[in-house]
Amino acid sequence: MIRTCIALIALLLASAAQAQTRMPSHCIAIADAAPGLSYLHNASFRDPLPDYTVRISYLAHASFLIQSPGGTGAVTDYTGFIGNVDYTPDAVTMNHAHDTHWTAAPDPAIAHVLRGWGAEHGKGIDHHLDLGDMVIRNVSTDIRSFGGIEPEGNSIFVFEVAGLCIGHLGHLHHEPDAAQYAALGRLDVVMAPVDGGMTLDLPTMLRVLQRLKSSVVIPMHWFGDGTLSAFLRGIGTDFAIEHVGDSALELSLRTLPREPTVVVLKPRYLR
């Protein structure tokens, strides 16, 4: 009993010490997504955002631009090109399963380049970047590599911004285990690779999305209408489906859909 009490005290002290250096995660602390009304509309990435609103622009393949109302911008699975525009994001994330998800030569003007695999392959990495009105953190997962497994070679990046918890699954190759699901916490919005083979097979991806119970699922990493349609047929019994007809949407906690919804965006580089 005494040993148990000592261990508990040590755990609480360690948690307190960590809390002094890290912003507490509301995405982990709160289990359920907030209900609301669906409010999706087209917008230029240069337009100002209302308070408590996030803009998500689908650029290409697995790359998205996530923008806060304060003007902070982050690009996922950055390959070095986001469009023929004069724009430098504050942070980029990368995964190295394939070179369509990273670049060896990121723009040196980018202040924060977050590699999802760490300095040594197989060692993983722990990111927790506080940009003021956006926190970016990651949960490591394994990838298939040269016929084997590379531990912690991929990262699921989570963007905490304007009260929303936005997850990008990266090049996910296996269903997260219990500890990884717990580390992710609540995801109001998730970008999910739906190719059905190069990442997760379709039945496993559907199981992951049913487990996450995100209010908004944005399909990515699809190769033509065939793979996208197969995913939509598979998930259509559990999720509503909305075709926005453009590359961007704006969301807030107050305007999340009342039921889990797949929102299909058309990829387009910034212009």
XYZ file of C-alpha atoms in Angstrom:
271
model
C 0.000 0.000 0.000
C 2.811 2.393 0.913
C 4.599 1.618 -2.359
C 1.403 2.262 -4.302
C 0.958 5.652 -2.628
C 4.568 6.605 -3.332
C 4.197 5.618 -6.989
C 0.996 7.641 -7.286
C 2.617 10.711 -5.718
C 5.587 10.394 -8.103
C 3.224 10.178 -11.076
C 1.330 13.282 -9.977
C 4.545 15.223 -9.443
C 5.822 14.205 -12.879
C 2.535 15.277 -14.443
C 2.713 18.629 -12.654
C 6.267 19.213 -13.837
C 5.257 18.471 -17.408
C 2.241 20.778 -17.139
C 4.583 23.668 -16.338
C 6.290 23.267 -19.716
C 3.365 22.221 -21.891
C -0.024 23.731 -22.561
C -2.685 21.280 -21.294
C -4.411 19.447 -24.147
C -8.131 20.071 -24.258
C -8.335 17.406 -26.970
C -7.220 14.718 -24.544
C -9.125 16.119 -21.570
C -12.550 16.178 -23.248
C -13.951 12.896 -24.528
C -16.900 13.971 -26.688
C -17.146 16.263 -29.691
C -19.414 19.275 -29.287
C -22.647 19.184 -31.314
C -23.550 22.012 -33.646
C -24.809 23.017 -37.074
C -22.997 22.338 -40.314
C -21.579 25.496 -41.838
C -19.228 24.917 -44.751
C -18.352 27.450 -47.397
C -15.693 28.388 -49.918
C -13.065 31.003 -49.127
C -9.701 32.288 -50.292
C -6.790 31.314 -48.075
C -5.901 35.009 -47.771
C -9.321 36.034 -46.410
C -9.436 36.882 -42.694
C -11.162 34.360 -40.462
C -13.855 35.035 -37.860
C -12.956 34.376 -34.243
C -12.974 30.719 -33.135
C -12.923 29.532 -36.756
C -10.425 27.372 -38.620
C -9.862 27.187 -42.366
C -8.713 23.894 -43.889
C -7.531 23.937 -47.514
C -6.783 20.679 -49.350
C -3.670 21.284 -51.441
C -2.729 17.897 -52.890
C -2.465 14.184 -52.015
C -1.960 14.418 -48.215
C -1.098 18.126 -47.919
C -3.467 20.555 -46.217
C -3.106 24.146 -45.064
C -4.620 24.698 -41.614
C -5.128 28.363 -40.637
C -6.071 29.908 -37.311
C -8.148 33.090 -36.850
C -4.935 34.796 -35.682
C -3.214 34.082 -38.997
C -1.037 31.115 -38.009
C -0.672 28.595 -40.827
C 0.586 25.006 -40.878
C 0.959 22.627 -43.834
C 0.705 18.863 -43.421
C 2.856 16.300 -45.260
C 4.833 19.133 -46.819
C 6.621 18.254 -50.071
C 8.224 21.619 -50.768
C 5.484 22.996 -53.035
C 2.146 24.481 -52.019
C 1.413 26.596 -55.099
C 2.778 29.548 -57.050
C 2.061 32.032 -54.281
C 4.067 34.237 -51.976
C 3.192 32.506 -48.724
C 5.336 30.924 -46.031
C 3.576 28.773 -43.429
C 4.650 29.084 -39.812
C 5.089 25.315 -39.494
C 5.079 22.216 -41.678
C 4.813 18.548 -40.791
C 6.273 15.668 -42.791
C 6.163 11.861 -42.948
C 8.740 9.852 -44.830
C 6.976 6.639 -45.919
C 7.153 8.059 -49.476
C 8.652 11.206 -50.980
C 5.149 12.505 -51.715
C 4.903 13.213 -47.982
C 8.156 15.010 -47.236
C 11.104 16.900 -48.690
C 14.776 16.786 -47.856
C 15.071 20.499 -48.623
C 12.265 22.465 -46.953
C 12.151 26.218 -47.464
C 14.647 27.671 -44.946
C 12.210 30.527 -44.300
C 9.831 28.112 -42.543
C 10.360 28.575 -38.814
C 9.247 25.109 -37.694
C 9.808 21.921 -39.702
C 8.397 18.926 -37.827
C 9.621 15.580 -39.133
C 7.416 12.731 -38.066
C 10.095 10.061 -37.783
C 12.913 11.524 -35.687
C 16.639 11.918 -36.274
C 17.227 8.161 -36.299
C 14.896 5.859 -38.212
C 13.046 3.591 -35.832
C 13.522 5.879 -32.816
C 10.462 8.094 -33.273
C 10.121 11.651 -32.053
C 7.974 13.694 -29.669
C 6.694 17.057 -30.891
C 4.757 19.612 -28.861
C 4.950 23.005 -30.565
C 3.063 25.947 -29.053
C 2.536 28.721 -31.613
C 0.282 30.796 -29.391
C -3.074 30.209 -31.086
C -2.153 26.750 -32.403
C -0.536 23.762 -30.716
C 0.910 20.974 -32.851
C 1.701 17.603 -31.315
C 2.162 14.089 -32.629
C 1.496 10.442 -31.878
C 3.991 8.036 -33.445
C 2.928 4.917 -35.361
C 4.847 2.222 -37.245
C 5.264 1.907 -41.006
C 6.064 -0.887 -43.425
C 9.599 -0.452 -44.721
C 11.650 -2.634 -47.089
C 9.555 -5.701 -46.357
C 9.708 -5.175 -42.597
C 8.471 -2.782 -39.935
C 10.024 0.544 -39.009
C 8.892 1.397 -35.478
C 7.530 4.938 -35.055
C 8.256 5.862 -38.662
C 4.987 7.762 -39.130
C 3.309 10.445 -37.041
C -0.322 11.297 -36.607
C -0.163 15.054 -36.123
C -2.812 16.790 -34.035
C -3.511 20.507 -34.405
C -5.266 22.158 -31.467
C -6.644 25.463 -32.666
C -9.704 27.627 -31.923
C -11.062 24.960 -29.596
C -10.982 22.313 -32.329
C -8.911 19.145 -32.354
C -7.780 18.358 -35.905
C -5.950 15.114 -36.682
C -3.939 14.194 -39.768
C -3.359 10.435 -39.913
C -0.356 10.695 -42.217
C 0.725 7.486 -43.956
C -1.001 5.231 -41.443
C -0.130 1.533 -41.830
C -1.851 -0.042 -38.814
C -4.742 0.606 -36.494
C -3.617 2.590 -33.429
C -3.385 0.584 -30.238
C -5.188 1.555 -27.029
C -2.357 3.788 -25.836
C -2.175 5.592 -29.181
C -5.936 6.159 -29.273
C -5.719 7.580 -25.757
C -2.827 9.859 -26.722
C -4.805 11.198 -29.676
C -7.780 12.138 -27.528
C -10.795 13.749 -29.120
C -10.543 14.522 -32.830
C -13.297 16.790 -34.116
C -11.841 16.712 -37.628
C -9.663 13.998 -39.153
C -7.870 13.798 -42.502
C -7.860 10.105 -43.425
C -5.921 8.274 -46.176
C -8.504 6.221 -48.071
C -6.482 4.612 -50.881
C -7.288 1.162 -49.466
C -3.867 -0.423 -49.832
C -0.764 1.747 -49.756
C -1.836 2.887 -46.289
C -4.553 0.974 -44.419
C -6.878 -1.492 -46.095
C -10.397 -0.121 -46.361
C -12.092 -2.273 -43.663
C -9.422 -1.293 -41.107
C -9.639 2.384 -42.016
C -13.409 2.283 -41.587
C -12.941 0.691 -38.173
C -10.478 3.435 -37.172
C -12.880 6.183 -38.232
C -15.795 4.542 -36.432
C -13.642 4.372 -33.303
C -12.534 8.021 -33.557
C -16.125 9.242 -34.031
C -14.945 12.539 -35.504
C -17.579 15.073 -36.514
C -15.843 15.698 -39.844
C -13.797 13.240 -41.926
C -11.880 14.626 -44.907
C -10.705 11.916 -47.347
C -7.157 12.246 -48.637
C -4.539 10.063 -50.343
C -7.012 8.752 -52.874
C -6.044 7.900 -56.434
C -8.887 8.856 -58.740
C -12.647 8.482 -58.432
C -12.444 4.704 -58.062
C -10.693 4.615 -54.688
C -12.628 7.603 -53.381
C -15.955 6.077 -54.414
C -15.076 2.750 -52.778
C -14.390 4.561 -49.515
C -17.606 6.577 -49.709
C -19.644 3.423 -50.353
C -18.033 1.751 -47.352
C -18.575 4.588 -44.904
C -21.913 5.851 -46.215
C -23.999 3.690 -43.865
C -22.474 5.312 -40.764
C -21.561 8.834 -41.920
C -23.364 11.509 -43.895
C -21.529 12.558 -47.061
C -21.175 16.132 -48.275
C -19.435 17.213 -51.486
C -18.323 20.795 -50.924
C -17.346 21.337 -54.566
C -14.208 23.278 -53.669
C -10.849 22.842 -51.946
C -11.490 24.646 -48.646
C -13.881 24.799 -45.727
C -14.241 26.821 -42.541
C -15.279 25.213 -39.257
C -15.771 26.098 -35.615
C -16.850 24.127 -32.562
C -20.231 25.825 -32.792
C -20.767 24.820 -36.430
C -19.675 21.193 -36.438
C -22.205 18.866 -38.093
C -24.822 17.288 -35.837
C -23.956 13.848 -37.217
C -20.577 12.418 -38.308
C -19.997 13.702 -41.835
C -17.526 12.927 -44.602
C -16.670 16.198 -46.321
C -15.169 15.680 -49.768
C -12.788 18.445 -50.850
C -11.175 18.838 -54.270
C -7.380 19.215 -54.003
C -5.970 22.440 -55.396
C -2.661 24.193 -54.826
C -2.756 27.713 -53.420
C -3.216 30.469 -55.935
